[in-house]
Amino acid sequence: MNLLFLTCLFPLLGFALLAFSRGRFSENLSALIGVGSVGLSALTSAWIIYQFNVAPPEGGDYSQLLWQWMAVDGFTPSFTLYLDGLSLTMLGVVTGVGFLIHMFASWYMRGEAGYSRFFAYTNLFIFSMLLLILGDNLLLLYFGWEGVGLCSYLLIGFYYSNRNNGNAALKAFIVTRIGDVFMAIGLFILVQQLGTLNIQELLVLAPQKFAAGDFWMQLATLMLLGGAVAGPTPVSALIHAATMVTAGVYLIARTHGLFLLAPEVLELVGIVGGVTLVLAGFAALVQTDIKRILAYAIERGGTTLRDFVGGDGMPGYFQQELFVYGRGGEFCKACGSTLREIKLGQRASVYCPKCQR
């Protein structure tokens, strides 16, 4: 498990190579670097998962200190990677599903302008998501969170010459920034009240200082919830499966012990999940774009949030795992392959290949 840092390093190196190439690499070389870096990360993750299951670390978790980030008046966050059952599961999801999506994108994006730029963005996306799930403190998680938000803006606006794509990217950026402000306020409250952002320390200190329903705990978790709920077809698969949509659910799962101290906010999580589920279902009925139909019709984020209300949140997290693998495949196969066939003139419609209407 000493190789844990490599899972983040490979995508970061891939991003650096592709970003500084400034489009001079051929499509084959760009695909080799972009797909290969995530593939190496996925192989490293598979080895770590094997080691974790064959010889579990003492206490059921493993920490790898990379370096001390800062030290300000007793506040000492560090770049430390933390691995337990929850982050291990997401590690397999992000690198495994991310690698398959990269493989699909290497074929789907052939001939498109900005081919190497696309893989630079997706490599940075994977790196940011890995920081988010492996960070042992909420500040490092927030750092990865901001990286994911930036990459979602870049990827949604990948075809920037089209004004509609630019507007969609801008809308996504503004909405996520609003959520980020709420999340930052929640972090400020936690530091002010508990003096740390280390997730494991928070889960121990919070029950000692706050009773269930305490005002400050309610406010901090409400701010975190505000952050949690807040392009090309492979981007749809990447954002909806391995990254952006799962990030908010992972945040709630990781800090579930804090949410248990704020029962009203936890109830709000269920309400938000239920409303999201109903609205998404109705919205799917009036869509005509195949990607929008799938995005709304298979909305499981609301179901996942709803299932976090009771118990230890494991039903919600199980729903999340089903959601991740299902949605990634559905976007790549149902949307990507169909749209590609239309582009090549092999299919005349996205509705019915037999009657072509």
Tab-separated table of C-alpha atoms in Angstrom:
chain	number	residue	atom	x	y	z
A	1	MET	CA	0.000	0.000	0.000
A	2	ASN	CA	3.059	2.242	-0.046
A	3	LEU	CA	2.283	2.775	-3.732
A	4	LEU	CA	-0.924	4.657	-2.932
A	5	PHE	CA	0.550	8.009	-3.996
A	6	LEU	CA	1.117	6.629	-7.510
A	7	THR	CA	-2.634	6.442	-8.112
A	8	CYS	CA	-2.653	10.265	-8.024
A	9	LEU	CA	0.772	10.797	-9.582
A	10	PHE	CA	0.119	8.990	-12.894
A	11	PRO	CA	-2.910	11.091	-13.967
A	12	LEU	CA	-1.114	14.265	-12.834
A	13	LEU	CA	1.912	13.412	-14.997
A	14	GLY	CA	-0.397	12.626	-17.923
A	15	PHE	CA	-2.064	16.011	-17.538
A	16	ALA	CA	1.309	17.806	-17.369
A	17	LEU	CA	2.644	16.112	-20.509
A	18	LEU	CA	-0.502	16.751	-22.537
A	19	ALA	CA	-0.989	20.304	-21.282
A	20	PHE	CA	2.563	21.388	-22.109
A	21	SER	CA	2.519	19.642	-25.496
A	22	ARG	CA	0.183	22.424	-26.703
A	23	GLY	CA	-1.449	20.074	-29.198
A	24	ARG	CA	1.785	19.035	-30.914
A	25	PHE	CA	1.340	15.347	-30.065
A	26	SER	CA	-0.331	13.050	-32.566
A	27	GLU	CA	-3.688	11.502	-31.731
A	28	ASN	CA	-2.073	8.114	-31.098
A	29	LEU	CA	0.502	9.543	-28.702
A	30	SER	CA	-2.095	11.684	-26.945
A	31	ALA	CA	-4.337	8.637	-26.493
A	32	LEU	CA	-1.398	6.562	-25.249
A	33	ILE	CA	-0.511	9.146	-22.604
A	34	GLY	CA	-4.085	10.015	-21.644
A	35	VAL	CA	-5.434	6.465	-21.473
A	36	GLY	CA	-2.164	4.929	-20.309
A	37	SER	CA	-1.783	7.216	-17.290
A	38	VAL	CA	-5.265	6.363	-16.006
A	39	GLY	CA	-4.651	2.692	-16.865
A	40	LEU	CA	-1.480	2.660	-14.736
A	41	SER	CA	-3.445	4.324	-11.938
A	42	ALA	CA	-6.144	1.652	-12.261
A	43	LEU	CA	-3.557	-1.161	-12.158
A	44	THR	CA	-1.948	0.367	-9.059
A	45	SER	CA	-5.390	0.657	-7.472
A	46	ALA	CA	-6.137	-2.996	-8.243
A	47	TRP	CA	-2.888	-4.021	-6.536
A	48	ILE	CA	-3.667	-1.846	-3.506
A	49	ILE	CA	-7.202	-3.274	-3.262
A	50	TYR	CA	-5.739	-6.786	-3.407
A	51	GLN	CA	-3.215	-5.983	-0.667
A	52	PHE	CA	-5.866	-4.327	1.479
A	53	ASN	CA	-8.077	-7.421	1.344
A	54	VAL	CA	-5.323	-10.044	1.701
A	55	ALA	CA	-3.411	-8.283	4.478
A	56	PRO	CA	-5.661	-5.575	5.986
A	57	PRO	CA	-3.802	-2.769	7.788
A	58	GLU	CA	-3.994	-2.623	11.549
A	59	GLY	CA	-7.183	-0.866	12.608
A	60	GLY	CA	-8.693	-1.241	9.140
A	61	ASP	CA	-7.201	1.960	7.723
A	62	TYR	CA	-3.933	3.204	6.249
A	63	SER	CA	-2.484	6.730	6.124
A	64	GLN	CA	0.359	7.943	3.911
A	65	LEU	CA	1.861	11.315	4.830
A	66	LEU	CA	3.281	13.099	1.775
A	67	TRP	CA	4.211	16.462	3.301
A	68	GLN	CA	3.060	19.053	5.817
A	69	TRP	CA	0.888	21.628	4.089
A	70	MET	CA	0.896	24.502	6.584
A	71	ALA	CA	1.055	25.294	10.298
A	72	VAL	CA	-0.970	28.310	11.433
A	73	ASP	CA	-1.655	28.815	15.146
A	74	GLY	CA	-2.137	25.119	15.890
A	75	PHE	CA	-3.961	24.440	12.631
A	76	THR	CA	-1.732	21.936	10.801
A	77	PRO	CA	-3.381	20.337	7.757
A	78	SER	CA	-1.149	18.023	5.725
A	79	PHE	CA	-1.104	16.326	2.347
A	80	THR	CA	-1.982	12.900	3.724
A	81	LEU	CA	-3.730	10.124	1.822
A	82	TYR	CA	-6.187	8.058	3.881
A	83	LEU	CA	-7.406	4.621	2.851
A	84	ASP	CA	-10.243	2.671	4.463
A	85	GLY	CA	-13.140	0.590	3.188
A	86	LEU	CA	-15.069	3.627	1.952
A	87	SER	CA	-12.221	5.344	0.109
A	88	LEU	CA	-10.984	1.970	-1.169
A	89	THR	CA	-14.325	1.372	-2.855
A	90	MET	CA	-14.308	4.800	-4.469
A	91	LEU	CA	-10.670	4.333	-5.503
A	92	GLY	CA	-11.694	1.314	-7.559
A	93	VAL	CA	-14.660	3.195	-8.984
A	94	VAL	CA	-12.797	6.336	-10.033
A	95	THR	CA	-9.779	4.611	-11.575
A	96	GLY	CA	-11.659	1.586	-12.957
A	97	VAL	CA	-14.667	3.345	-14.472
A	98	GLY	CA	-12.478	6.323	-15.388
A	99	PHE	CA	-10.100	4.061	-17.327
A	100	LEU	CA	-12.967	2.446	-19.273
A	101	ILE	CA	-14.374	5.874	-20.128
A	102	HIS	CA	-10.932	7.004	-21.309
A	103	MET	CA	-10.731	3.901	-23.496
A	104	PHE	CA	-14.106	4.738	-25.021
A	105	ALA	CA	-13.145	8.397	-25.484
A	106	SER	CA	-9.955	7.485	-27.351
A	107	TRP	CA	-12.192	6.038	-30.081
A	108	TYR	CA	-15.139	8.420	-29.841
A	109	MET	CA	-13.093	11.630	-29.998
A	110	ARG	CA	-10.969	10.608	-33.006
A	111	GLY	CA	-10.754	13.383	-35.567
A	112	GLU	CA	-11.980	16.069	-33.178
A	113	ALA	CA	-10.055	19.311	-32.787
A	114	GLY	CA	-8.340	19.547	-29.404
A	115	TYR	CA	-7.864	15.791	-29.005
A	116	SER	CA	-4.847	16.091	-26.682
A	117	ARG	CA	-6.499	18.977	-24.803
A	118	PHE	CA	-9.474	16.737	-24.082
A	119	PHE	CA	-7.297	14.080	-22.459
A	120	ALA	CA	-5.367	16.723	-20.519
A	121	TYR	CA	-8.654	17.852	-18.973
A	122	THR	CA	-9.866	14.328	-18.196
A	123	ASN	CA	-6.524	13.347	-16.631
A	124	LEU	CA	-6.701	16.397	-14.380
A	125	PHE	CA	-10.299	15.442	-13.591
A	126	ILE	CA	-9.240	11.985	-12.402
A	127	PHE	CA	-6.353	13.420	-10.341
A	128	SER	CA	-8.689	15.917	-8.647
A	129	MET	CA	-11.258	13.252	-7.848
A	130	LEU	CA	-8.582	10.988	-6.356
A	131	LEU	CA	-7.445	13.837	-4.102
A	132	LEU	CA	-11.060	14.328	-3.071
A	133	ILE	CA	-11.638	10.719	-2.035
A	134	LEU	CA	-8.201	9.995	-0.548
A	135	GLY	CA	-7.649	13.219	1.404
A	136	ASP	CA	-7.574	12.614	5.165
A	137	ASN	CA	-8.776	16.167	5.917
A	138	LEU	CA	-11.573	18.343	4.597
A	139	LEU	CA	-9.152	21.000	3.341
A	140	LEU	CA	-7.429	18.528	1.001
A	141	LEU	CA	-10.864	17.191	0.038
A	142	TYR	CA	-11.885	20.777	-0.752
A	143	PHE	CA	-8.753	21.216	-2.871
A	144	GLY	CA	-9.756	18.206	-4.959
A	145	TRP	CA	-13.355	19.446	-4.988
A	146	GLU	CA	-12.277	22.724	-6.584
A	147	GLY	CA	-10.191	20.845	-9.154
A	148	VAL	CA	-13.192	18.728	-10.127
A	149	GLY	CA	-15.314	21.867	-10.460
A	150	LEU	CA	-12.717	23.534	-12.678
A	151	CYS	CA	-12.423	20.477	-14.919
A	152	SER	CA	-16.182	20.148	-15.243
A	153	TYR	CA	-16.263	23.751	-16.498
A	154	LEU	CA	-13.462	23.067	-18.993
A	155	LEU	CA	-14.998	19.833	-20.277
A	156	ILE	CA	-18.593	21.000	-20.512
A	157	GLY	CA	-17.322	23.955	-22.539
A	158	PHE	CA	-14.937	21.815	-24.585
A	159	TYR	CA	-16.664	22.824	-27.847
A	160	TYR	CA	-16.329	26.476	-26.844
A	161	SER	CA	-16.938	27.830	-30.359
A	162	ASN	CA	-20.610	26.961	-29.841
A	163	ARG	CA	-22.196	29.663	-27.674
A	164	ASN	CA	-24.655	27.212	-26.098
A	165	ASN	CA	-21.799	25.047	-24.845
A	166	GLY	CA	-20.055	28.087	-23.414
A	167	ASN	CA	-23.239	29.151	-21.637
A	168	ALA	CA	-23.732	25.640	-20.239
A	169	ALA	CA	-20.162	25.616	-18.922
A	170	LEU	CA	-20.628	29.042	-17.352
A	171	LYS	CA	-23.881	27.944	-15.709
A	172	ALA	CA	-22.219	24.826	-14.274
A	173	PHE	CA	-19.287	26.906	-13.005
A	174	ILE	CA	-21.509	29.474	-11.267
A	175	VAL	CA	-23.751	26.843	-9.653
A	176	THR	CA	-20.803	24.847	-8.316
A	177	ARG	CA	-19.137	28.034	-7.026
A	178	ILE	CA	-22.281	28.849	-5.036
A	179	GLY	CA	-22.130	25.387	-3.487
A	180	ASP	CA	-18.415	25.841	-2.805
A	181	VAL	CA	-19.089	29.021	-0.814
A	182	PHE	CA	-21.505	27.163	1.454
A	183	MET	CA	-19.023	24.341	1.886
A	184	ALA	CA	-16.225	26.787	2.751
A	185	ILE	CA	-18.437	28.389	5.415
A	186	GLY	CA	-19.024	24.907	6.866
A	187	LEU	CA	-15.254	24.332	7.019
A	188	PHE	CA	-14.739	27.682	8.770
A	189	ILE	CA	-17.321	26.732	11.402
A	190	LEU	CA	-15.709	23.341	12.011
A	191	VAL	CA	-12.249	24.907	12.424
A	192	GLN	CA	-13.605	27.586	14.754
A	193	GLN	CA	-15.521	25.106	16.909
A	194	LEU	CA	-13.246	22.039	16.848
A	195	GLY	CA	-9.855	23.384	15.757
A	196	THR	CA	-9.221	20.747	13.080
A	197	LEU	CA	-10.371	19.572	9.668
A	198	ASN	CA	-8.950	16.052	9.961
A	199	ILE	CA	-11.962	13.891	9.191
A	200	GLN	CA	-11.230	11.134	11.713
A	201	GLU	CA	-10.547	13.674	14.467
A	202	LEU	CA	-13.787	15.488	13.644
A	203	LEU	CA	-15.789	12.274	13.943
A	204	VAL	CA	-14.302	11.744	17.431
A	205	LEU	CA	-14.398	15.334	18.722
A	206	ALA	CA	-17.837	16.352	17.430
A	207	PRO	CA	-19.874	13.882	19.570
A	208	GLN	CA	-17.804	14.893	22.616
A	209	LYS	CA	-18.517	18.613	22.215
A	210	PHE	CA	-21.946	18.716	20.623
A	211	ALA	CA	-25.199	17.047	21.546
A	212	ALA	CA	-27.573	15.913	18.818
A	213	GLY	CA	-29.358	18.945	17.421
A	214	ASP	CA	-26.725	21.483	18.553
A	215	PHE	CA	-26.992	24.754	16.597
A	216	TRP	CA	-23.377	24.877	15.404
A	217	MET	CA	-23.429	21.276	14.257
A	218	GLN	CA	-26.695	21.891	12.431
A	219	LEU	CA	-25.235	24.968	10.727
A	220	ALA	CA	-21.945	23.294	9.748
A	221	THR	CA	-23.641	20.236	8.248
A	222	LEU	CA	-26.209	22.434	6.484
A	223	MET	CA	-23.347	24.304	4.798
A	224	LEU	CA	-21.690	21.023	3.814
A	225	LEU	CA	-25.000	19.844	2.350
A	226	GLY	CA	-25.206	23.054	0.322
A	227	GLY	CA	-21.911	22.130	-1.304
A	228	ALA	CA	-22.809	18.485	-1.783
A	229	VAL	CA	-25.955	19.000	-3.870
A	230	ALA	CA	-24.707	21.554	-5.852
A	231	GLY	CA	-19.877	18.574	-22.887
A	232	PRO	CA	-18.870	15.669	-25.130
A	233	THR	CA	-20.542	12.292	-24.456
A	234	PRO	CA	-17.497	10.806	-22.653
A	235	VAL	CA	-17.649	13.900	-20.428
A	236	SER	CA	-21.269	13.088	-19.602
A	237	ALA	CA	-20.204	9.592	-18.602
A	238	LEU	CA	-17.215	10.849	-16.615
A	239	ILE	CA	-19.104	13.569	-14.767
A	240	HIS	CA	-22.203	11.486	-14.106
A	241	ALA	CA	-20.459	8.229	-13.198
A	242	ALA	CA	-16.978	8.544	-11.767
A	243	THR	CA	-16.728	12.099	-10.571
A	244	MET	CA	-18.935	15.118	-10.058
A	245	VAL	CA	-22.255	13.463	-9.192
A	246	THR	CA	-20.619	10.993	-6.790
A	247	ALA	CA	-18.541	13.661	-5.050
A	248	GLY	CA	-21.420	15.126	-3.042
A	249	VAL	CA	-22.654	11.696	-2.008
A	250	TYR	CA	-19.125	10.698	-0.983
A	251	LEU	CA	-18.823	13.859	1.145
A	252	ILE	CA	-22.018	12.978	3.019
A	253	ALA	CA	-20.909	9.358	3.437
A	254	ARG	CA	-17.458	10.389	4.694
A	255	THR	CA	-18.886	12.858	7.234
A	256	HIS	CA	-21.979	10.813	8.055
A	257	GLY	CA	-21.068	10.840	11.751
A	258	LEU	CA	-21.409	14.639	11.741
A	259	PHE	CA	-24.778	14.483	10.010
A	260	LEU	CA	-26.042	12.095	12.697
A	261	LEU	CA	-25.537	14.936	15.194
A	262	ALA	CA	-27.832	17.141	13.108
A	263	PRO	CA	-31.043	15.090	12.669
A	264	GLU	CA	-32.985	17.973	11.106
A	265	VAL	CA	-30.314	18.420	8.432
A	266	LEU	CA	-30.228	14.663	7.859
A	267	GLU	CA	-33.981	14.783	7.351
A	268	LEU	CA	-33.421	17.606	4.878
A	269	VAL	CA	-31.014	15.326	2.994
A	270	GLY	CA	-33.869	12.859	2.541
A	271	ILE	CA	-36.259	15.582	1.393
A	272	VAL	CA	-33.745	16.940	-1.124
A	273	GLY	CA	-33.167	13.408	-2.423
A	274	GLY	CA	-36.880	12.680	-2.788
A	275	VAL	CA	-37.672	15.973	-4.525
A	276	THR	CA	-34.698	15.546	-6.869
A	277	LEU	CA	-35.877	12.060	-7.793
A	278	VAL	CA	-39.426	13.204	-8.629
A	279	LEU	CA	-38.392	16.337	-10.539
A	280	ALA	CA	-35.801	14.440	-12.579
A	281	GLY	CA	-38.361	11.817	-13.564
A	282	PHE	CA	-40.848	14.404	-14.778
A	283	ALA	CA	-38.149	16.421	-16.545
A	284	ALA	CA	-37.164	13.331	-18.556
A	285	LEU	CA	-40.670	13.154	-20.031
A	286	VAL	CA	-40.264	16.377	-22.010
A	287	GLN	CA	-36.681	16.022	-23.253
A	288	THR	CA	-35.797	15.322	-26.878
A	289	ASP	CA	-31.993	15.046	-26.644
A	290	ILE	CA	-30.885	11.466	-25.945
A	291	LYS	CA	-28.240	12.471	-23.396
A	292	ARG	CA	-30.694	14.661	-21.505
A	293	ILE	CA	-33.270	11.861	-21.481
A	294	LEU	CA	-30.786	9.439	-19.942
A	295	ALA	CA	-29.415	12.027	-17.536
A	296	TYR	CA	-32.866	12.661	-16.076
A	297	ALA	CA	-34.470	9.247	-16.482
A	298	ILE	CA	-31.767	7.253	-14.668
A	299	GLU	CA	-31.288	9.837	-11.918
A	300	ARG	CA	-30.219	7.859	-8.872
A	301	GLY	CA	-28.482	10.665	-7.014
A	302	GLY	CA	-31.810	11.532	-5.364
A	303	THR	CA	-32.392	7.918	-4.342
A	304	THR	CA	-28.895	7.766	-2.881
A	305	LEU	CA	-29.361	10.919	-0.804
A	306	ARG	CA	-32.751	9.690	0.400
A	307	ASP	CA	-31.252	6.402	1.599
A	308	PHE	CA	-28.644	8.203	3.707
A	309	VAL	CA	-31.338	9.386	6.120
A	310	GLY	CA	-31.544	6.259	8.242
A	311	GLY	CA	-28.985	3.992	9.883
A	312	ASP	CA	-25.319	4.160	8.931
A	313	GLY	CA	-25.877	5.288	5.354
A	314	MET	CA	-24.784	2.004	3.803
A	315	PRO	CA	-28.032	1.533	1.788
A	316	GLY	CA	-27.374	4.911	0.186
A	317	TYR	CA	-23.766	4.063	-0.570
A	318	PHE	CA	-24.769	0.715	-2.090
A	319	GLN	CA	-27.178	2.619	-4.328
A	320	GLN	CA	-24.285	4.890	-5.265
A	321	GLU	CA	-22.134	1.992	-6.451
A	322	LEU	CA	-24.948	0.645	-8.625
A	323	PHE	CA	-25.468	4.151	-9.969
A	324	VAL	CA	-21.808	4.663	-10.909
A	325	TYR	CA	-21.293	1.536	-12.970
A	326	GLY	CA	-24.731	1.669	-14.588
A	327	ARG	CA	-24.657	5.286	-15.630
A	328	GLY	CA	-21.142	5.229	-17.044
A	329	GLY	CA	-22.040	2.306	-19.299
A	330	GLU	CA	-25.384	3.758	-20.322
A	331	PHE	CA	-23.878	7.071	-21.437
A	332	CYS	CA	-21.056	5.436	-23.360
A	333	LYS	CA	-23.125	2.750	-25.087
A	334	ALA	CA	-26.605	4.215	-25.468
A	335	CYS	CA	-25.526	7.795	-26.142
A	336	GLY	CA	-22.006	7.596	-27.493
A	337	SER	CA	-22.353	4.716	-29.894
A	338	THR	CA	-25.719	5.934	-31.191
A	339	LEU	CA	-24.525	9.500	-31.762
A	340	ARG	CA	-21.335	8.236	-33.392
A	341	GLU	CA	-23.364	6.107	-35.817
A	342	ILE	CA	-25.496	9.123	-36.696
A	343	LYS	CA	-22.357	11.182	-37.317
A	344	LEU	CA	-20.999	8.477	-39.636
A	345	GLY	CA	-24.342	8.117	-41.431
A	346	GLN	CA	-24.915	4.558	-40.195
A	347	ARG	CA	-28.104	5.464	-38.338
A	348	ALA	CA	-30.737	8.055	-39.176
A	349	SER	CA	-32.408	8.425	-35.791
A	350	VAL	CA	-31.744	8.258	-32.070
A	351	TYR	CA	-35.204	6.903	-31.350
A	352	CYS	CA	-35.803	3.608	-33.133
A	353	PRO	CA	-33.168	1.946	-35.316
A	354	LYS	CA	-35.807	-0.249	-37.012
A	355	CYS	CA	-38.436	2.281	-37.967
A	356	GLN	CA	-35.949	5.198	-37.839
A	357	ARG	CA	-38.182	7.730	-36.147
